[in-house]
mmCIF file of N, CA and C in Angstrom:
data_model
loop_
_atom_site.group_PDB
_atom_site.id
_atom_site.type_symbol
_atom_site.label_atom_id
_atom_site.label_comp_id
_atom_site.label_asym_id
_atom_site.label_seq_id
_atom_site.Cartn_x
_atom_site.Cartn_y
_atom_site.Cartn_z
ATOM 1 N N MET J 1 -35.939 -168.207 190.565
ATOM 2 C CA MET J 1 -36.501 -168.302 189.237
ATOM 3 C C MET J 1 -37.858 -168.986 189.247
ATOM 4 N N ASP J 2 -38.008 -169.839 190.215
ATOM 5 C CA ASP J 2 -39.280 -170.644 190.332
ATOM 6 C C ASP J 2 -40.472 -169.701 190.559
ATOM 7 N N LEU J 3 -40.220 -168.567 191.347
ATOM 8 C CA LEU J 3 -41.267 -167.639 191.706
ATOM 9 C C LEU J 3 -41.750 -166.937 190.341
ATOM 10 N N VAL J 4 -40.818 -166.604 189.524
ATOM 11 C CA VAL J 4 -41.105 -165.933 188.285
ATOM 12 C C VAL J 4 -42.019 -166.883 187.376
ATOM 13 N N ALA J 5 -41.636 -168.145 187.320
ATOM 14 C CA ALA J 5 -42.323 -169.105 186.510
ATOM 15 C C ALA J 5 -43.806 -169.241 187.127
ATOM 16 N N ASP J 6 -43.880 -169.316 188.436
ATOM 17 C CA ASP J 6 -45.212 -169.393 189.083
ATOM 18 C C ASP J 6 -46.054 -168.194 188.771
ATOM 19 N N LEU J 7 -45.480 -166.988 188.975
ATOM 20 C CA LEU J 7 -46.179 -165.752 188.713
ATOM 21 C C LEU J 7 -46.585 -165.648 187.217
ATOM 22 N N THR J 8 -45.735 -166.107 186.304
ATOM 23 C CA THR J 8 -46.104 -166.114 184.888
ATOM 24 C C THR J 8 -47.288 -167.057 184.600
ATOM 25 N N LEU J 9 -47.291 -168.229 185.250
ATOM 26 C CA LEU J 9 -48.390 -169.170 185.080
ATOM 27 C C LEU J 9 -49.633 -168.615 185.606
ATOM 28 N N VAL J 10 -49.582 -167.979 186.741
ATOM 29 C CA VAL J 10 -50.872 -167.320 187.337
ATOM 30 C C VAL J 10 -51.406 -166.287 186.390
ATOM 31 N N LEU J 11 -50.526 -165.434 185.935
ATOM 32 C CA LEU J 11 -50.933 -164.318 185.097
ATOM 33 C C LEU J 11 -51.512 -164.826 183.723
ATOM 34 N N ILE J 12 -50.898 -165.833 183.145
ATOM 35 C CA ILE J 12 -51.397 -166.308 181.925
ATOM 36 C C ILE J 12 -52.795 -167.047 182.134
ATOM 37 N N ALA J 13 -52.935 -167.773 183.251
ATOM 38 C CA ALA J 13 -54.151 -168.435 183.591
ATOM 39 C C ALA J 13 -55.215 -167.413 183.825
ATOM 40 N N ALA J 14 -54.883 -166.303 184.498
ATOM 41 C CA ALA J 14 -55.892 -165.231 184.768
ATOM 42 C C ALA J 14 -56.323 -164.607 183.475
ATOM 43 N N LEU J 15 -55.375 -164.334 182.558
ATOM 44 C CA LEU J 15 -55.759 -163.783 181.264
ATOM 45 C C LEU J 15 -56.640 -164.763 180.497
ATOM 46 N N ALA J 16 -56.307 -165.972 180.402
ATOM 47 C CA ALA J 16 -57.234 -166.956 179.665
ATOM 48 C C ALA J 16 -58.550 -167.057 180.378
ATOM 49 N N GLY J 17 -58.609 -167.132 181.743
ATOM 50 C CA GLY J 17 -59.845 -167.159 182.421
ATOM 51 C C GLY J 17 -60.755 -165.943 182.206
ATOM 52 N N GLY J 18 -60.149 -164.800 182.107
ATOM 53 C CA GLY J 18 -60.816 -163.556 181.840
ATOM 54 C C GLY J 18 -61.403 -163.478 180.397
ATOM 55 N N VAL J 19 -60.652 -164.015 179.482
ATOM 56 C CA VAL J 19 -61.078 -163.997 178.075
ATOM 57 C C VAL J 19 -62.258 -164.984 177.988
ATOM 58 N N VAL J 20 -62.146 -166.133 178.462
ATOM 59 C CA VAL J 20 -63.237 -167.168 178.492
ATOM 60 C C VAL J 20 -64.498 -166.621 179.109
ATOM 61 N N ALA J 21 -64.324 -166.012 180.300
ATOM 62 C CA ALA J 21 -65.516 -165.438 181.028
ATOM 63 C C ALA J 21 -66.162 -164.385 180.263
ATOM 64 N N ARG J 22 -65.342 -163.525 179.630
ATOM 65 C CA ARG J 22 -65.920 -162.389 178.878
ATOM 66 C C ARG J 22 -66.672 -163.000 177.660
ATOM 67 N N ARG J 23 -66.131 -163.994 177.009
ATOM 68 C CA ARG J 23 -66.852 -164.570 175.749
ATOM 69 C C ARG J 23 -68.121 -165.340 176.158
ATOM 70 N N LEU J 24 -68.181 -165.816 177.405
ATOM 71 C CA LEU J 24 -69.399 -166.501 177.899
ATOM 72 C C LEU J 24 -70.420 -165.447 178.438
ATOM 73 N N GLY J 25 -70.002 -164.142 178.516
ATOM 74 C CA GLY J 25 -70.908 -163.188 179.059
ATOM 75 C C GLY J 25 -70.981 -163.090 180.543
ATOM 76 N N GLN J 26 -69.948 -163.574 181.204
ATOM 77 C CA GLN J 26 -69.863 -163.583 182.610
ATOM 78 C C GLN J 26 -68.914 -162.515 183.156
ATOM 79 N N PRO J 27 -69.048 -162.222 184.432
ATOM 80 C CA PRO J 27 -68.118 -161.202 184.939
ATOM 81 C C PRO J 27 -66.668 -161.727 184.970
ATOM 82 N N LEU J 28 -65.669 -160.782 184.886
ATOM 83 C CA LEU J 28 -64.316 -161.220 184.797
ATOM 84 C C LEU J 28 -63.946 -162.041 186.145
ATOM 85 N N ILE J 29 -64.501 -161.619 187.177
ATOM 86 C CA ILE J 29 -64.081 -162.264 188.476
ATOM 87 C C ILE J 29 -64.330 -163.802 188.432
ATOM 88 N N VAL J 30 -65.355 -164.221 187.676
ATOM 89 C CA VAL J 30 -65.678 -165.634 187.541
ATOM 90 C C VAL J 30 -64.462 -166.356 186.807
ATOM 91 N N GLY J 31 -63.960 -165.708 185.778
ATOM 92 C CA GLY J 31 -62.819 -166.310 185.020
ATOM 93 C C GLY J 31 -61.568 -166.335 185.931
ATOM 94 N N TYR J 32 -61.360 -165.286 186.678
ATOM 95 C CA TYR J 32 -60.194 -165.196 187.574
ATOM 96 C C TYR J 32 -60.259 -166.327 188.639
ATOM 97 N N ILE J 33 -61.428 -166.503 189.275
ATOM 98 C CA ILE J 33 -61.587 -167.524 190.258
ATOM 99 C C ILE J 33 -61.421 -168.890 189.713
ATOM 100 N N LEU J 34 -61.950 -169.168 188.503
ATOM 101 C CA LEU J 34 -61.725 -170.464 187.917
ATOM 102 C C LEU J 34 -60.324 -170.703 187.508
ATOM 103 N N ALA J 35 -59.525 -169.669 187.068
ATOM 104 C CA ALA J 35 -58.135 -169.790 186.728
ATOM 105 C C ALA J 35 -57.396 -170.083 187.961
ATOM 106 N N GLY J 36 -57.698 -169.486 189.095
ATOM 107 C CA GLY J 36 -57.068 -169.729 190.347
ATOM 108 C C GLY J 36 -57.284 -171.192 190.895
ATOM 109 N N VAL J 37 -58.523 -171.672 190.614
ATOM 110 C CA VAL J 37 -58.770 -173.092 191.079
ATOM 111 C C VAL J 37 -57.934 -173.989 190.123
ATOM 112 N N ILE J 38 -57.932 -173.743 188.899
ATOM 113 C CA ILE J 38 -57.171 -174.592 187.936
ATOM 114 C C ILE J 38 -55.695 -174.774 188.254
ATOM 115 N N VAL J 39 -55.065 -173.584 188.553
ATOM 116 C CA VAL J 39 -53.631 -173.601 188.784
ATOM 117 C C VAL J 39 -53.242 -173.713 190.260
ATOM 118 N N GLY J 40 -54.232 -173.906 191.019
ATOM 119 C CA GLY J 40 -54.052 -174.017 192.498
ATOM 120 C C GLY J 40 -53.246 -175.231 192.888
ATOM 121 N N PRO J 41 -52.734 -175.258 194.117
ATOM 122 C CA PRO J 41 -51.879 -176.386 194.492
ATOM 123 C C PRO J 41 -52.615 -177.658 194.801
ATOM 124 N N PHE J 42 -53.904 -177.645 194.851
ATOM 125 C CA PHE J 42 -54.687 -178.859 195.147
ATOM 126 C C PHE J 42 -55.362 -179.465 193.973
ATOM 127 N N THR J 43 -55.009 -179.101 192.801
ATOM 128 C CA THR J 43 -55.590 -179.641 191.573
ATOM 129 C C THR J 43 -54.446 -180.316 190.797
ATOM 130 N N GLY J 44 -54.871 -181.261 189.913
ATOM 131 C CA GLY J 44 -53.876 -181.953 189.077
ATOM 132 C C GLY J 44 -53.461 -181.140 187.986
ATOM 133 N N GLY J 45 -52.371 -181.580 187.316
ATOM 134 C CA GLY J 45 -51.910 -180.810 186.100
ATOM 135 C C GLY J 45 -50.929 -179.726 186.492
ATOM 136 N N LEU J 46 -50.932 -178.713 185.661
ATOM 137 C CA LEU J 46 -49.968 -177.607 185.799
ATOM 138 C C LEU J 46 -50.349 -176.729 186.975
ATOM 139 N N THR J 47 -49.614 -176.718 188.042
ATOM 140 C CA THR J 47 -49.906 -175.977 189.245
ATOM 141 C C THR J 47 -48.725 -175.194 189.710
ATOM 142 N N VAL J 48 -48.978 -174.258 190.598
ATOM 143 C CA VAL J 48 -47.856 -173.436 191.155
ATOM 144 C C VAL J 48 -47.087 -174.335 192.181
ATOM 145 N N ALA J 49 -45.790 -174.052 192.262
ATOM 146 C CA ALA J 49 -44.954 -174.869 193.128
ATOM 147 C C ALA J 49 -44.674 -174.199 194.471
ATOM 148 N N HIS J 50 -44.612 -172.851 194.565
ATOM 149 C CA HIS J 50 -44.212 -172.155 195.708
ATOM 150 C C HIS J 50 -45.422 -171.261 196.137
ATOM 151 N N VAL J 51 -46.336 -171.955 196.882
ATOM 152 C CA VAL J 51 -47.516 -171.270 197.249
ATOM 153 C C VAL J 51 -47.272 -170.164 198.308
ATOM 154 N N ASP J 52 -46.366 -170.286 199.208
ATOM 155 C CA ASP J 52 -46.017 -169.441 200.240
ATOM 156 C C ASP J 52 -45.539 -167.993 199.705
ATOM 157 N N ASP J 53 -44.756 -168.101 198.628
ATOM 158 C CA ASP J 53 -44.215 -166.924 197.981
ATOM 159 C C ASP J 53 -45.344 -166.152 197.344
ATOM 160 N N LEU J 54 -46.175 -166.869 196.672
ATOM 161 C CA LEU J 54 -47.337 -166.298 195.955
ATOM 162 C C LEU J 54 -48.358 -165.614 197.000
ATOM 163 N N GLU J 55 -48.480 -166.342 198.120
ATOM 164 C CA GLU J 55 -49.375 -165.740 199.162
ATOM 165 C C GLU J 55 -48.897 -164.417 199.623
ATOM 166 N N HIS J 56 -47.596 -164.279 199.738
ATOM 167 C CA HIS J 56 -46.978 -163.011 200.247
ATOM 168 C C HIS J 56 -47.196 -161.914 199.174
ATOM 169 N N LEU J 57 -47.047 -162.256 197.914
ATOM 170 C CA LEU J 57 -47.304 -161.275 196.830
ATOM 171 C C LEU J 57 -48.796 -160.885 196.804
ATOM 172 N N ALA J 58 -49.645 -161.908 197.067
ATOM 173 C CA ALA J 58 -51.128 -161.617 197.084
ATOM 174 C C ALA J 58 -51.483 -160.709 198.244
ATOM 175 N N GLU J 59 -50.871 -160.836 199.373
ATOM 176 C CA GLU J 59 -51.137 -159.921 200.485
ATOM 177 C C GLU J 59 -50.650 -158.408 200.135
ATOM 178 N N ILE J 60 -49.580 -158.347 199.470
ATOM 179 C CA ILE J 60 -49.121 -157.015 199.086
ATOM 180 C C ILE J 60 -50.112 -156.459 198.082
ATOM 181 N N GLY J 61 -50.618 -157.244 197.128
ATOM 182 C CA GLY J 61 -51.568 -156.846 196.159
ATOM 183 C C GLY J 61 -52.809 -156.410 196.757
ATOM 184 N N VAL J 62 -53.376 -157.130 197.809
ATOM 185 C CA VAL J 62 -54.575 -156.668 198.418
ATOM 186 C C VAL J 62 -54.325 -155.368 199.233
ATOM 187 N N ALA J 63 -53.206 -155.229 199.872
ATOM 188 C CA ALA J 63 -52.950 -153.920 200.571
ATOM 189 C C ALA J 63 -52.946 -152.781 199.577
ATOM 190 N N LEU J 64 -52.349 -152.999 198.398
ATOM 191 C CA LEU J 64 -52.310 -151.906 197.405
ATOM 192 C C LEU J 64 -53.657 -151.630 196.855
ATOM 193 N N LEU J 65 -54.495 -152.682 196.676
ATOM 194 C CA LEU J 65 -55.769 -152.553 196.130
ATOM 195 C C LEU J 65 -56.616 -151.706 197.177
ATOM 196 N N LEU J 66 -56.577 -152.055 198.477
ATOM 197 C CA LEU J 66 -57.253 -151.261 199.526
ATOM 198 C C LEU J 66 -56.843 -149.848 199.567
ATOM 199 N N PHE J 67 -55.568 -149.574 199.368
ATOM 200 C CA PHE J 67 -55.046 -148.194 199.389
ATOM 201 C C PHE J 67 -55.601 -147.417 198.212
ATOM 202 N N SER J 68 -55.642 -148.074 197.000
ATOM 203 C CA SER J 68 -56.237 -147.337 195.851
ATOM 204 C C SER J 68 -57.670 -147.096 195.952
ATOM 205 N N LEU J 69 -58.434 -148.008 196.601
ATOM 206 C CA LEU J 69 -59.834 -147.764 196.845
ATOM 207 C C LEU J 69 -59.982 -146.680 197.821
ATOM 208 N N GLY J 70 -59.188 -146.620 198.821
ATOM 209 C CA GLY J 70 -59.244 -145.446 199.754
ATOM 210 C C GLY J 70 -58.956 -144.083 199.075
ATOM 211 N N LEU J 71 -58.167 -144.054 198.112
ATOM 212 C CA LEU J 71 -57.919 -142.823 197.334
ATOM 213 C C LEU J 71 -59.117 -142.388 196.522
ATOM 214 N N GLU J 72 -59.990 -143.306 196.208
ATOM 215 C CA GLU J 72 -61.160 -143.027 195.340
ATOM 216 C C GLU J 72 -62.260 -142.380 196.158
ATOM 217 N N VAL J 73 -62.275 -142.672 197.481
ATOM 218 C CA VAL J 73 -63.497 -142.228 198.223
ATOM 219 C C VAL J 73 -63.153 -140.840 198.814
ATOM 220 N N SER J 74 -64.149 -139.968 198.652
ATOM 221 C CA SER J 74 -63.914 -138.590 199.208
ATOM 222 C C SER J 74 -64.812 -138.429 200.393
ATOM 223 N N PHE J 75 -64.539 -137.353 201.182
ATOM 224 C CA PHE J 75 -65.341 -137.077 202.352
ATOM 225 C C PHE J 75 -66.776 -136.653 201.936
ATOM 226 N N ARG J 76 -66.927 -136.089 200.835
ATOM 227 C CA ARG J 76 -68.288 -135.710 200.369
ATOM 228 C C ARG J 76 -69.168 -136.937 200.178
ATOM 229 N N GLU J 77 -68.577 -138.039 199.642
ATOM 230 C CA GLU J 77 -69.260 -139.294 199.514
ATOM 231 C C GLU J 77 -69.583 -140.018 200.878
ATOM 232 N N LEU J 78 -68.756 -139.754 201.812
ATOM 233 C CA LEU J 78 -68.957 -140.347 203.145
ATOM 234 C C LEU J 78 -69.918 -139.610 204.076
ATOM 235 N N THR J 79 -70.196 -138.378 203.708
ATOM 236 C CA THR J 79 -71.111 -137.567 204.577
ATOM 237 C C THR J 79 -72.407 -138.147 204.817
ATOM 238 N N PRO J 80 -73.071 -138.769 203.793
ATOM 239 C CA PRO J 80 -74.405 -139.370 204.097
ATOM 240 C C PRO J 80 -74.467 -140.549 205.093
ATOM 241 N N VAL J 81 -73.302 -141.205 205.198
ATOM 242 C CA VAL J 81 -73.253 -142.409 206.028
ATOM 243 C C VAL J 81 -72.609 -142.106 207.406
ATOM 244 N N ARG J 82 -72.368 -140.850 207.734
ATOM 245 C CA ARG J 82 -71.668 -140.484 208.918
ATOM 246 C C ARG J 82 -72.530 -140.916 210.151
ATOM 247 N N ALA J 83 -73.809 -140.728 210.157
ATOM 248 C CA ALA J 83 -74.635 -141.022 211.252
ATOM 249 C C ALA J 83 -74.539 -142.524 211.547
ATOM 250 N N VAL J 84 -74.639 -143.375 210.484
ATOM 251 C CA VAL J 84 -74.581 -144.808 210.641
ATOM 252 C C VAL J 84 -73.213 -145.287 211.127
ATOM 253 N N ALA J 85 -72.178 -144.668 210.610
ATOM 254 C CA ALA J 85 -70.780 -145.147 211.006
ATOM 255 C C ALA J 85 -70.461 -144.714 212.430
ATOM 256 N N THR J 86 -70.906 -143.559 212.865
ATOM 257 C CA THR J 86 -70.542 -143.152 214.223
ATOM 258 C C THR J 86 -71.641 -143.464 215.280
ATOM 259 N N GLY J 87 -72.777 -143.911 214.799
ATOM 260 C CA GLY J 87 -73.837 -144.205 215.741
ATOM 261 C C GLY J 87 -74.500 -143.086 216.368
ATOM 262 N N THR J 88 -74.385 -141.918 215.722
ATOM 263 C CA THR J 88 -75.060 -140.639 216.254
ATOM 264 C C THR J 88 -76.070 -140.252 215.163
ATOM 265 N N ARG J 89 -76.959 -139.435 215.668
ATOM 266 C CA ARG J 89 -78.005 -138.868 214.708
ATOM 267 C C ARG J 89 -77.679 -137.329 214.581
ATOM 268 N N ARG J 90 -77.884 -136.876 213.255
ATOM 269 C CA ARG J 90 -77.747 -135.467 213.054
ATOM 270 C C ARG J 90 -79.065 -134.802 213.361
ATOM 271 N N ARG J 91 -79.018 -133.603 213.977
ATOM 272 C CA ARG J 91 -80.248 -132.869 214.281
ATOM 273 C C ARG J 91 -80.361 -131.601 213.502
#
């Protein structure tokens, strides 16, 4: 049950950080980073208790994000960079 509480805390902090960043005219990532710093294990106040469990969930999230980005890229978009990626020149 502690993992659910930590995950809820992180999601609420991310939502609040995103709202604050948007109101200040900053990118959402700035709010997300500040929210992560605020609820991180090395700051005072309300912090997450089980960092290891959240790190495992974060790794799964990054893998899913990379997979979804891979679905967005088509071969047609990659054709112009083929020579750079393979180290060969087209003639």
